[in-house]
Coordinates of C-alpha atoms in Angstrom, one line a residue:
Chain A
M273 CA -12.3 35.1 -14.9
S274 CA -13.1 34.6 -18.7
L275 CA -10.2 31.5 -18.6
V276 CA -12.2 30.2 -16.2
I277 CA -15.1 30.6 -17.8
L278 CA -14.2 29.3 -20.5
A279 CA -13.3 25.8 -18.1
M280 CA -16.1 25.5 -17.4
L281 CA -18.1 25.0 -20.9
I282 CA -14.8 23.4 -21.8
W283 CA -16.2 20.8 -18.8
G284 CA -19.5 21.0 -19.6
A285 CA -19.1 19.8 -24.0
A286 CA -17.1 16.9 -22.4
W287 CA -19.0 15.9 -20.8
F288 CA -22.3 16.0 -22.4
V289 CA -20.0 13.9 -25.6
N290 CA -19.0 11.6 -23.3
V291 CA -22.7 10.8 -22.0
R292 CA -23.6 11.3 -26.2
L293 CA -20.9 8.4 -26.3
A294 CA -21.4 5.9 -23.3
D295 CA -25.4 6.1 -23.7
S296 CA -25.4 5.2 -27.9
S297 CA -25.6 2.1 -29.7
F298 CA -21.5 2.2 -29.9
A299 CA -20.3 1.9 -26.3
E300 CA -19.7 -1.7 -26.4
R301 CA -16.8 -1.4 -29.0
R302 CA -13.6 -1.1 -28.3
S303 CA -12.8 2.5 -29.6
I304 CA -15.5 4.3 -27.3
R305 CA -14.0 2.2 -24.6
L306 CA -10.6 3.8 -25.0
L307 CA -12.5 7.7 -26.4
V308 CA -14.2 8.2 -23.4
P309 CA -11.9 7.7 -20.7
T310 CA -9.0 9.6 -22.1
I311 CA -11.6 12.7 -23.5
F312 CA -12.5 12.8 -19.5
G313 CA -8.4 12.9 -18.3
L314 CA -7.7 15.4 -21.5
T315 CA -10.3 17.6 -19.9
I316 CA -8.9 17.2 -16.4
I317 CA -5.6 18.6 -17.8
L318 CA -7.3 21.2 -19.8
M319 CA -9.2 22.5 -17.0
W320 CA -6.4 22.4 -14.3
E321 CA -4.6 24.2 -17.0
L322 CA -6.5 27.1 -18.0
I323 CA -8.0 27.5 -14.0
V324 CA -4.1 28.1 -13.0
R325 CA -3.8 30.6 -15.5
G326 CA -7.2 31.9 -15.0
L327 CA -7.0 32.6 -11.5
D328 CA -3.5 33.3 -11.7
V329 CA -3.1 30.4 -8.8
P330 CA 0.8 31.1 -7.3
L331 CA 3.4 28.6 -8.6
V332 CA 4.2 27.4 -5.2
I333 CA 0.6 25.9 -4.5
L334 CA 0.4 24.1 -8.4
P335 CA 2.1 24.6 -11.2
P336 CA 0.0 24.4 -14.7
P337 CA 0.7 21.1 -16.5
S338 CA 2.2 23.3 -19.5
L339 CA 4.5 24.1 -16.7
V340 CA 5.4 20.5 -15.4
I341 CA 6.2 19.0 -19.2
Q342 CA 8.4 21.7 -20.3
T343 CA 10.1 21.2 -16.7
T344 CA 10.4 17.2 -17.6
S345 CA 11.6 18.0 -20.6
E346 CA 14.1 20.7 -19.9
N347 CA 15.1 18.5 -16.7
L348 CA 15.8 14.3 -18.6
P349 CA 19.2 13.7 -17.6
I350 CA 18.2 14.7 -13.8
L351 CA 15.5 12.9 -14.2
W352 CA 17.7 9.8 -16.0
K353 CA 19.6 9.7 -13.2
D354 CA 16.7 9.4 -10.0
F355 CA 14.8 6.8 -12.0
V356 CA 18.0 4.5 -12.7
Q357 CA 18.9 5.1 -8.7
T358 CA 15.6 4.8 -7.6
F359 CA 14.0 2.8 -9.9
L360 CA 16.5 0.1 -10.9
K361 CA 19.2 -0.1 -8.1
G362 CA 16.1 0.6 -5.8
A363 CA 12.8 -0.6 -6.5
L364 CA 13.7 -3.6 -9.2
R365 CA 15.8 -5.6 -7.0
G366 CA 14.3 -5.4 -3.9
Y367 CA 11.3 -6.6 -5.9
L368 CA 13.3 -9.3 -7.7
I369 CA 14.2 -10.6 -4.4
G370 CA 11.4 -10.2 -2.1
C371 CA 9.5 -11.8 -4.9
T372 CA 11.8 -14.9 -5.7
S373 CA 12.1 -15.4 -1.3
A374 CA 8.7 -15.3 -1.3
M375 CA 7.8 -17.3 -3.3
L376 CA 10.4 -20.3 -1.7
V377 CA 8.9 -20.0 2.0
A378 CA 5.9 -20.4 -0.1
I379 CA 6.8 -23.6 -1.7
L380 CA 7.8 -24.9 2.4
V381 CA 4.4 -23.3 3.6
E382 CA 2.7 -25.3 1.1
R383 CA 5.1 -28.9 2.4
Y384 CA 4.4 -28.6 5.5
R385 CA 0.6 -28.4 7.5
F386 CA 2.3 -26.8 10.7
L387 CA 4.2 -23.9 8.9
R388 CA 0.8 -23.6 7.2
R389 CA -1.0 -23.2 10.2
G390 CA 1.4 -21.2 11.9
L391 CA 3.2 -18.6 9.9
L392 CA -0.3 -17.7 7.2
P393 CA -1.1 -15.9 10.0
V394 CA 1.5 -14.4 11.0
A395 CA 1.7 -13.2 7.7
S396 CA -1.7 -11.4 7.3
F397 CA -1.3 -9.8 10.0
M398 CA 2.2 -8.4 9.3
A399 CA 0.8 -7.7 5.2
A400 CA -2.0 -5.7 7.2
L401 CA 0.9 -3.7 9.4
P402 CA 2.6 0.2 8.1
I403 CA 5.5 -1.9 7.2
I404 CA 6.9 1.3 6.0
G405 CA 7.9 2.1 9.0
T406 CA 10.7 0.1 9.4
A407 CA 12.1 2.4 6.6
P408 CA 14.5 4.3 9.0
I409 CA 15.2 0.7 10.6
L410 CA 16.8 -0.5 7.4
V411 CA 18.5 2.7 6.1
M412 CA 20.6 2.5 9.0
W413 CA 21.4 -1.0 9.2
F414 CA 21.9 -0.8 5.4
G415 CA 23.5 2.7 4.5
F416 CA 22.3 5.4 2.4
D417 CA 23.0 4.1 -1.2
W418 CA 20.1 1.9 -3.0
H419 CA 21.1 -1.3 -0.8
S420 CA 18.6 0.3 2.1
K421 CA 16.2 1.2 0.0
A422 CA 16.1 -2.7 -2.2
A423 CA 15.5 -4.1 1.5
V424 CA 12.7 -1.9 2.3
V425 CA 11.2 -3.2 -1.1
V426 CA 11.7 -6.7 0.3
V427 CA 10.4 -6.3 3.6
M428 CA 7.3 -4.8 2.0
V429 CA 6.6 -7.5 -1.1
F430 CA 7.4 -10.1 0.7
F431 CA 3.8 -10.6 2.6
P432 CA 1.6 -9.9 -0.4
M433 CA 2.9 -11.7 -2.5
L434 CA 3.6 -14.8 0.5
I435 CA 0.0 -14.5 0.9
N436 CA -1.1 -14.9 -2.8
A437 CA 1.9 -17.4 -3.7
V438 CA 0.3 -19.8 -1.0
A439 CA -3.4 -18.9 -1.8
G440 CA -2.5 -20.2 -5.0
L441 CA -0.4 -23.5 -4.4
R442 CA -3.8 -24.3 -2.3
E443 CA -5.9 -24.1 -5.5
S444 CA -5.8 -27.3 -7.3
S445 CA -8.0 -29.5 -6.2
F446 CA -8.4 -32.9 -4.7
I447 CA -9.5 -34.8 -8.0
Q448 CA -6.9 -33.2 -9.7
Q449 CA -3.8 -34.4 -7.1
D450 CA -5.8 -37.4 -6.7
L451 CA -5.1 -38.0 -10.9
M452 CA -1.8 -36.9 -10.7
R453 CA -1.0 -40.5 -7.8
T454 CA -2.8 -42.4 -10.6
Y455 CA 0.2 -40.9 -12.7
A456 CA 2.5 -42.3 -10.5
A457 CA 3.5 -38.4 -10.0
N458 CA 6.3 -37.6 -7.4
A459 CA 5.8 -34.1 -5.2
W460 CA 8.0 -32.2 -7.6
Q461 CA 6.1 -33.6 -11.0
T462 CA 2.8 -32.4 -9.4
F463 CA 4.1 -29.6 -8.1
F464 CA 6.1 -28.2 -11.7
K465 CA 2.9 -29.9 -13.3
L466 CA -0.1 -29.3 -11.4
K467 CA 0.7 -26.7 -8.9
L468 CA 2.9 -23.8 -10.0
P469 CA 0.6 -23.5 -13.2
V470 CA -2.9 -23.4 -11.6
A471 CA -1.4 -21.2 -8.9
M472 CA 0.2 -18.9 -11.5
P473 CA -3.2 -16.1 -11.8
F474 CA -2.8 -15.9 -8.1
I475 CA 1.4 -15.4 -7.9
F476 CA 0.4 -12.6 -11.0
N477 CA -2.3 -11.0 -8.8
G478 CA 0.7 -10.7 -6.2
L479 CA 3.3 -8.8 -8.5
K480 CA 0.6 -6.7 -9.4
I481 CA 0.5 -5.5 -6.0
S482 CA 3.6 -6.1 -5.3
T483 CA 5.1 -3.5 -8.3
T484 CA 2.9 -0.5 -6.6
L485 CA 4.0 -1.0 -3.1
A486 CA 7.7 -1.5 -4.3
L487 CA 8.0 1.9 -6.2
I488 CA 6.5 3.9 -2.7
G489 CA 8.7 1.1 -0.5
A490 CA 11.8 2.8 -2.7
I491 CA 10.4 6.7 -3.1
V492 CA 9.6 7.0 0.9
A493 CA 13.0 5.4 2.0
E494 CA 15.1 7.5 0.4
F495 CA 13.0 9.9 2.2
F496 CA 15.0 9.0 6.0
G497 CA 18.2 9.3 4.1
S498 CA 19.6 8.9 0.5
P499 CA 23.0 9.9 -1.6
I500 CA 22.1 13.3 -3.3
V501 CA 20.3 11.5 -6.5
G502 CA 17.3 9.8 -6.2
M503 CA 13.4 10.3 -6.9
G504 CA 12.5 10.9 -3.3
F505 CA 15.2 12.9 -2.1
R506 CA 14.5 14.9 -5.1
I507 CA 11.0 15.1 -4.5
S508 CA 11.6 16.4 -0.7
M509 CA 14.6 18.8 -1.9
S510 CA 12.4 19.9 -4.7
I511 CA 9.8 20.9 -2.0
G512 CA 12.8 22.9 0.2
Q513 CA 13.5 25.5 -2.6
L514 CA 9.4 25.1 -3.3
A515 CA 10.3 24.3 -7.1
L516 CA 7.1 22.3 -7.1
D517 CA 7.5 21.7 -11.3
M518 CA 10.1 19.8 -10.4
V519 CA 8.5 18.1 -7.9
W520 CA 5.5 17.5 -10.2
A521 CA 7.3 16.2 -13.2
E522 CA 9.4 13.3 -10.4
I523 CA 6.2 12.3 -9.6
V524 CA 5.0 12.1 -13.8
V525 CA 7.9 9.4 -14.3
A526 CA 6.6 8.1 -11.1
A527 CA 3.3 7.9 -12.6
L528 CA 4.7 6.0 -15.9
A529 CA 7.4 3.6 -14.3
G530 CA 4.8 2.5 -12.0
S531 CA 1.9 2.0 -15.0
L532 CA 4.7 0.5 -17.0
F533 CA 6.1 -1.9 -15.0
Y534 CA 2.5 -2.6 -14.3
G535 CA 1.7 -3.1 -18.0
L536 CA 4.6 -5.6 -18.5
I537 CA 3.2 -7.3 -16.0
T538 CA 0.2 -7.7 -16.8
I539 CA 1.7 -8.6 -20.3
I540 CA 3.6 -11.1 -19.0
E541 CA 0.6 -13.1 -17.1
K542 CA -1.1 -12.9 -20.4
G543 CA 1.3 -15.4 -21.8
V544 CA 1.6 -17.4 -18.7
T545 CA -1.8 -17.9 -17.8
F546 CA -3.5 -17.8 -21.3
W547 CA -5.9 -20.6 -20.4
H548 CA -7.7 -19.0 -17.0
P549 CA -10.9 -17.7 -17.6
S550 CA -10.4 -14.0 -16.9
Q551 CA -8.2 -13.5 -20.0
R552 CA -10.2 -15.6 -22.4
G553 CA -13.0 -13.0 -22.9
Chain B
M43 CA -8.9 -21.9 15.9
R44 CA -7.8 -24.4 18.8
Q45 CA -5.8 -26.3 15.7
A46 CA -4.0 -22.9 14.9
L47 CA -3.2 -21.6 18.3
I48 CA 0.0 -23.7 18.3
P49 CA 1.5 -23.2 15.5
V50 CA 0.9 -20.0 15.7
L51 CA 2.5 -19.5 19.2
S52 CA 5.1 -21.9 17.9
V53 CA 6.6 -20.0 14.5
V54 CA 6.0 -15.8 17.4
A55 CA 8.9 -18.3 19.4
A56 CA 10.7 -18.9 17.0
L57 CA 10.7 -15.8 15.7
I58 CA 11.7 -14.4 19.5
V59 CA 14.5 -16.5 18.9
I60 CA 15.7 -15.5 15.9
W61 CA 15.3 -11.8 17.1
Y62 CA 16.7 -12.3 20.2
V63 CA 20.7 -14.3 18.4
A64 CA 20.0 -11.8 15.4
A65 CA 20.7 -9.1 18.4
V66 CA 23.5 -10.6 20.1
G67 CA 24.9 -10.9 16.3
L68 CA 24.8 -7.1 15.1
N69 CA 25.6 -5.4 18.7
S70 CA 28.5 -7.8 18.8
A71 CA 30.7 -5.4 17.1
W72 CA 29.9 -2.5 19.6
A73 CA 30.3 -4.7 22.7
Y74 CA 33.9 -6.0 21.5
N75 CA 34.0 -2.3 20.6
K76 CA 33.8 -1.7 24.1
A77 CA 36.0 -4.2 25.8
E78 CA 39.1 -4.2 23.2
R79 CA 39.3 -0.2 24.3
A80 CA 39.0 -1.1 28.0
N81 CA 41.5 -3.8 27.6
V82 CA 39.0 -6.8 29.3
E83 CA 38.7 -10.1 27.5
L84 CA 34.7 -10.5 26.8
N85 CA 33.4 -14.2 27.3
L86 CA 29.9 -15.2 25.6
S87 CA 27.6 -14.7 28.9
D88 CA 29.5 -11.0 29.4
L89 CA 29.0 -10.6 25.5
V90 CA 25.3 -11.5 25.7
K91 CA 24.6 -9.4 28.4
D92 CA 26.6 -5.6 26.7
T93 CA 24.7 -6.6 24.0
L94 CA 21.3 -7.5 25.3
S95 CA 21.2 -3.9 27.1
Q96 CA 23.0 -1.2 25.3
E97 CA 21.7 2.1 24.7
K98 CA 21.7 2.6 21.5
P99 CA 22.0 -1.0 19.6
R100 CA 21.6 -1.3 15.8
L101 CA 18.9 -3.5 16.7
P102 CA 17.4 -3.8 20.5
A103 CA 15.8 -6.9 22.1
P104 CA 12.5 -7.7 22.2
H105 CA 12.7 -6.5 26.0
Q106 CA 14.2 -3.5 25.9
V107 CA 11.2 -2.7 23.1
A108 CA 8.9 -4.1 25.6
I109 CA 10.1 -1.9 28.7
E110 CA 10.5 1.0 26.3
T111 CA 6.8 1.1 25.1
W112 CA 5.3 0.3 28.6
N113 CA 7.5 3.2 30.0
T114 CA 6.4 5.4 27.2
T115 CA 2.7 4.3 27.3
V116 CA 1.8 3.8 30.8
E117 CA 4.0 5.2 32.9
K118 CA 4.3 8.8 31.0
K119 CA 1.5 11.4 31.2
I120 CA -0.7 11.3 28.5
T121 CA -0.3 14.8 28.0
S122 CA 3.9 14.6 27.8
K123 CA 5.3 14.9 24.6
R124 CA 7.0 12.4 25.0
S125 CA 4.3 10.0 25.6
L126 CA 3.6 7.1 23.0
V127 CA -0.2 7.7 23.5
Y128 CA 0.1 11.2 22.6
H129 CA 2.0 10.5 19.3
G130 CA -0.5 7.5 18.7
W131 CA -3.7 9.7 19.0
I132 CA -2.5 12.5 16.8
T133 CA -1.7 9.5 14.2
L134 CA -4.8 7.8 15.2
S135 CA -7.3 11.4 14.3
S136 CA -5.1 11.9 11.6
T137 CA -6.7 8.4 10.0
L138 CA -10.6 8.0 11.3
L139 CA -10.5 11.6 10.0
G140 CA -9.2 11.0 7.1
F141 CA -10.8 7.7 6.3
A142 CA -14.0 8.6 7.2
I143 CA -13.6 10.8 4.3
G144 CA -12.3 8.4 1.9
M145 CA -15.0 6.4 3.1
S146 CA -17.8 8.1 2.2
M147 CA -16.1 10.2 -1.0
G148 CA -15.3 6.6 -2.5
I149 CA -19.2 5.4 -1.5
L150 CA -21.0 8.1 -3.7
L151 CA -18.0 8.1 -6.2
A152 CA -19.1 4.0 -6.7
V153 CA -23.0 4.9 -6.1
G154 CA -22.7 7.5 -8.5
I155 CA -20.4 5.0 -11.3
V156 CA -22.9 2.1 -10.5
H157 CA -25.5 4.5 -11.8
N158 CA -24.2 6.7 -14.7
R159 CA -23.1 4.7 -17.4
A160 CA -20.6 8.1 -18.7
M161 CA -19.1 7.8 -15.1
D162 CA -18.7 4.6 -15.2
I163 CA -16.7 4.5 -18.4
S164 CA -15.1 7.8 -17.9
V165 CA -14.0 7.8 -14.5
M166 CA -12.9 3.9 -13.6
P167 CA -10.5 2.6 -15.7
W168 CA -8.6 6.3 -14.4
A169 CA -9.7 4.8 -10.8
I170 CA -7.9 1.3 -11.7
A171 CA -4.5 2.7 -14.0
S172 CA -4.2 5.3 -10.6
Q173 CA -3.3 2.2 -8.1
T174 CA -0.6 1.4 -10.0
I175 CA 0.8 5.3 -9.4
P176 CA 3.1 5.5 -6.1
I177 CA 0.8 8.2 -4.6
L178 CA 2.2 8.0 -1.0
A179 CA 5.1 10.0 -3.0
I180 CA 2.9 13.1 -3.2
A181 CA 2.3 13.2 0.9
P182 CA 5.2 15.0 1.6
M183 CA 4.1 18.2 -1.5
I184 CA 0.9 17.7 -0.1
I185 CA 1.2 19.1 2.7
V186 CA 3.7 21.4 2.4
V187 CA 1.3 23.3 -0.4
L188 CA -1.7 23.3 1.8
N189 CA 0.2 24.6 5.1
S190 CA 1.5 27.7 2.5
I191 CA -2.2 28.1 2.3
G192 CA -2.0 28.3 5.7
I193 CA -4.4 24.6 6.8
Q194 CA -2.0 23.1 9.1
G195 CA -2.0 20.5 12.1
L196 CA -4.7 17.4 11.6
L197 CA -6.4 18.5 7.7
P198 CA -3.8 17.6 5.1
K199 CA -2.5 14.4 7.0
A200 CA -6.6 13.5 6.8
I201 CA -6.5 14.3 3.3
I202 CA -3.6 12.2 2.3
S203 CA -5.5 9.2 4.7
A204 CA -8.4 10.3 3.0
Y205 CA -7.1 9.9 -0.8
L206 CA -4.9 6.7 -0.5
S207 CA -8.2 4.8 1.5
F208 CA -10.4 6.7 -1.3
F209 CA -9.5 3.9 -4.7
P210 CA -9.4 0.2 -2.5
V211 CA -13.7 2.0 -1.7
V212 CA -14.0 3.0 -4.9
V213 CA -13.2 -1.0 -6.5
G214 CA -15.0 -2.6 -3.8
M215 CA -17.7 -1.4 -3.7
V216 CA -18.7 -0.5 -7.1
K217 CA -18.1 -4.1 -7.5
G218 CA -20.8 -4.7 -4.0
L219 CA -22.8 -2.8 -6.1
R220 CA -22.5 -5.2 -9.0
S221 CA -22.7 -8.3 -7.5
P222 CA -27.1 -8.7 -8.0
D223 CA -27.3 -10.7 -10.7
R224 CA -29.5 -10.8 -13.5
M225 CA -32.5 -12.9 -11.9
K226 CA -32.6 -10.8 -8.8
L227 CA -32.1 -7.1 -10.6
D228 CA -35.6 -9.0 -12.8
L229 CA -37.0 -9.8 -9.4
L230 CA -37.1 -6.5 -8.3
K231 CA -37.9 -5.5 -12.0
T232 CA -41.1 -8.0 -11.3
Y233 CA -42.5 -6.1 -8.2
N234 CA -42.1 -2.7 -10.1
A235 CA -39.5 -1.8 -8.2
T236 CA -38.1 2.3 -9.6
R237 CA -34.4 2.1 -9.3
A238 CA -33.6 3.8 -6.2
E239 CA -35.9 1.1 -4.5
T240 CA -33.6 -1.3 -6.6
F241 CA -29.8 0.5 -4.8
W242 CA -31.8 0.3 -1.2
K243 CA -33.5 -3.1 -1.0
L244 CA -30.7 -4.9 -3.7
R245 CA -27.6 -2.8 -4.5
L246 CA -27.0 -1.7 -0.9
P247 CA -27.4 -4.9 0.9
A248 CA -25.9 -7.4 -1.5
S249 CA -22.1 -4.8 -1.0
V250 CA -21.9 -4.9 2.4
P251 CA -19.4 -8.0 2.1
Y252 CA -17.4 -6.0 0.2
L253 CA -17.4 -3.3 1.7
F254 CA -16.0 -4.0 4.6
A255 CA -13.1 -6.4 2.5
S256 CA -12.1 -3.2 0.8
L257 CA -12.4 -1.2 4.4
K258 CA -9.9 -3.2 6.4
I259 CA -7.5 -2.8 3.4
G260 CA -8.2 0.8 3.7
I261 CA -7.9 1.4 7.0
A262 CA -4.2 0.1 6.8
A263 CA -3.9 2.3 4.3
S264 CA -4.7 5.2 5.9
L265 CA -3.1 4.7 8.7
V266 CA 0.0 4.2 6.3
G267 CA -0.6 8.0 5.2
A268 CA -1.1 9.7 7.8
I269 CA 2.2 8.5 9.5
V270 CA 3.8 9.2 6.0
G271 CA 2.6 12.7 6.0
E272 CA 3.9 13.2 9.3
L273 CA 7.3 12.9 8.1
P274 CA 7.9 16.6 6.2
T275 CA 6.4 18.6 8.8
G276 CA 9.7 18.6 10.7
A277 CA 8.9 15.2 12.8
V278 CA 7.1 17.6 15.7
R279 CA 4.0 15.1 16.7
G280 CA 3.1 11.9 15.8
L281 CA 4.3 8.6 15.2
G282 CA 5.5 8.9 12.1
A283 CA 7.5 12.1 13.6
R284 CA 8.6 9.8 16.8
L285 CA 10.2 7.9 13.5
L286 CA 11.8 10.8 11.7
A287 CA 13.1 11.8 15.7
G288 CA 14.8 8.4 16.1
S289 CA 16.5 8.0 13.1
Y290 CA 17.7 11.3 13.6
Y291 CA 19.1 10.9 16.9
G292 CA 20.2 7.5 16.7
Q293 CA 17.7 6.2 18.8
T294 CA 16.3 3.0 18.0
I295 CA 15.0 1.8 21.1
Q296 CA 13.1 4.6 20.3
I297 CA 11.9 3.9 16.2
W298 CA 11.3 0.2 17.6
S299 CA 8.5 1.2 20.5
A300 CA 7.0 3.8 18.3
L301 CA 7.0 0.5 15.1
L302 CA 5.5 -1.7 17.4
S303 CA 2.9 0.7 18.3
A304 CA 1.6 1.6 15.0
A305 CA 1.2 -2.2 14.5
V306 CA -0.6 -2.0 17.6
L307 CA -2.7 1.1 16.0
A308 CA -2.9 -1.2 12.9
A309 CA -4.2 -4.3 14.5
L310 CA -6.2 -3.4 16.4
L311 CA -8.4 -0.4 13.6
V312 CA -8.8 -3.4 11.4
A313 CA -9.8 -6.6 14.5
L314 CA -12.4 -3.4 15.3
I315 CA -14.0 -3.2 11.4
N316 CA -13.9 -6.9 11.6
L317 CA -15.8 -6.9 15.0
V318 CA -18.0 -4.6 13.2
Q319 CA -18.0 -6.9 10.0
Q320 CA -19.4 -10.1 11.8
I321 CA -22.3 -7.6 13.7
T322 CA -23.3 -6.7 10.8
L323 CA -23.1 -9.2 8.5
K324 CA -24.6 -11.5 11.6
R325 CA -27.6 -9.0 11.8
M326 CA -28.1 -9.8 8.4
G327 CA -28.4 -13.1 7.9
M328 CA -25.6 -13.1 5.6
L329 CA -23.0 -15.0 8.4

């Protein structure tokens, strides 16, 4: 019980520090803006540890973070193999195929008004559907290995990516297009020198949304059948064995992979769209 | 609207034609296999007829899916275990419960974030970072853990739905509550409005369009959450369970009709929110 009281005290103290920091005159500084969320995150983890230990919460309900870290470090080879299978083989390949094909279709849709009128409403309808449900069908078609996972990822990322890319390609104004005409630029020159650069912020928005979708697709598709390796497989198997520390270790890996993937795309975006107001601030 | 009708219809028609061609192509292997064992020569019309009427096709033809869906929704009693209305209702109820929880929590957190600076800079980065994490991966764990402490049925799935619809609502609502510009806020200051009055009369009305935009994302996410939440419970009830059972027994037509009903459900939910949005914005004079 004393551990729980300690947790509450730490929560109160951390909250007090954060309120003081946030209301202080340094609040706009970069270091403070990083420090405050860090304190918040660490406090949550510390409270989780103390409350789980203090109340003797059984392992099959919630393992303490220290045990999760220990399990993660002890099982690095298994986690790495799962990561390679699910992320590098399934999610990443599907992501590349899906985003590339969506870009190509977007170029066609932008060129032809008929397709834009017809395909775009269908695509935005499809983007709202629970596409993850196609996973059992694709697993049946492409087998248990990474091919079916990549296929699920392709279908999942295609429509959000298409909608964003088309919106981006239509972003250039008539004045800009007329200017290109006065330069006697042909369709491809207009595309590469005007439409594509202007579309970049939108394209990167689509790419960023797709990173999370890719990981979700690859993991959930493994619930419908997989070889005996992979993050989704390990999660469902460890749940069956009530080895919740292993489940949490996989979640740590998934969270790290998701954030790093997203971060990587953000860094590339910074380099490509350095001219955009949102990047200059 | 009328301009869009012909292109949309022709795209849909093209998709259906592609579907039929793909069905003939994908199912032909099995048809040839059968014909070879029966020692008969298949001509084209026989092939097409066979590939479009197999019992467990690799890709069922659209009319097969439509007939199966019709049979399991209209023809069956809705209390029957084989009725898609029954399974759809199970999924829908946990979607709606989860959506209601997620929406209210999201709005409350957004109000807190806008009014409390400490909460803003400590919680907001985490709310954004959590969007990059495949939250759906922990859905099976939530189900099993809650099951082990005796909570079953609707609530665990609703919690997953709530979790998924929570973050879009927070992010959209914070954006909306912050959307009034300096000039409007200054105007209310000259009226000597209190913080509560500023909230009720300026911030909340201004946030409504943003709220509806994120509600549409949220309800679609809720439905996905409810469907995935049904997977680990051993495939008993709900559309997700129909998908899993179909994939266990190779009942492709059943999978496709469950998928079709999930799609119809998603479309109806989004359309419903769209309708409420239209009416609300019209009454508020924003449309």
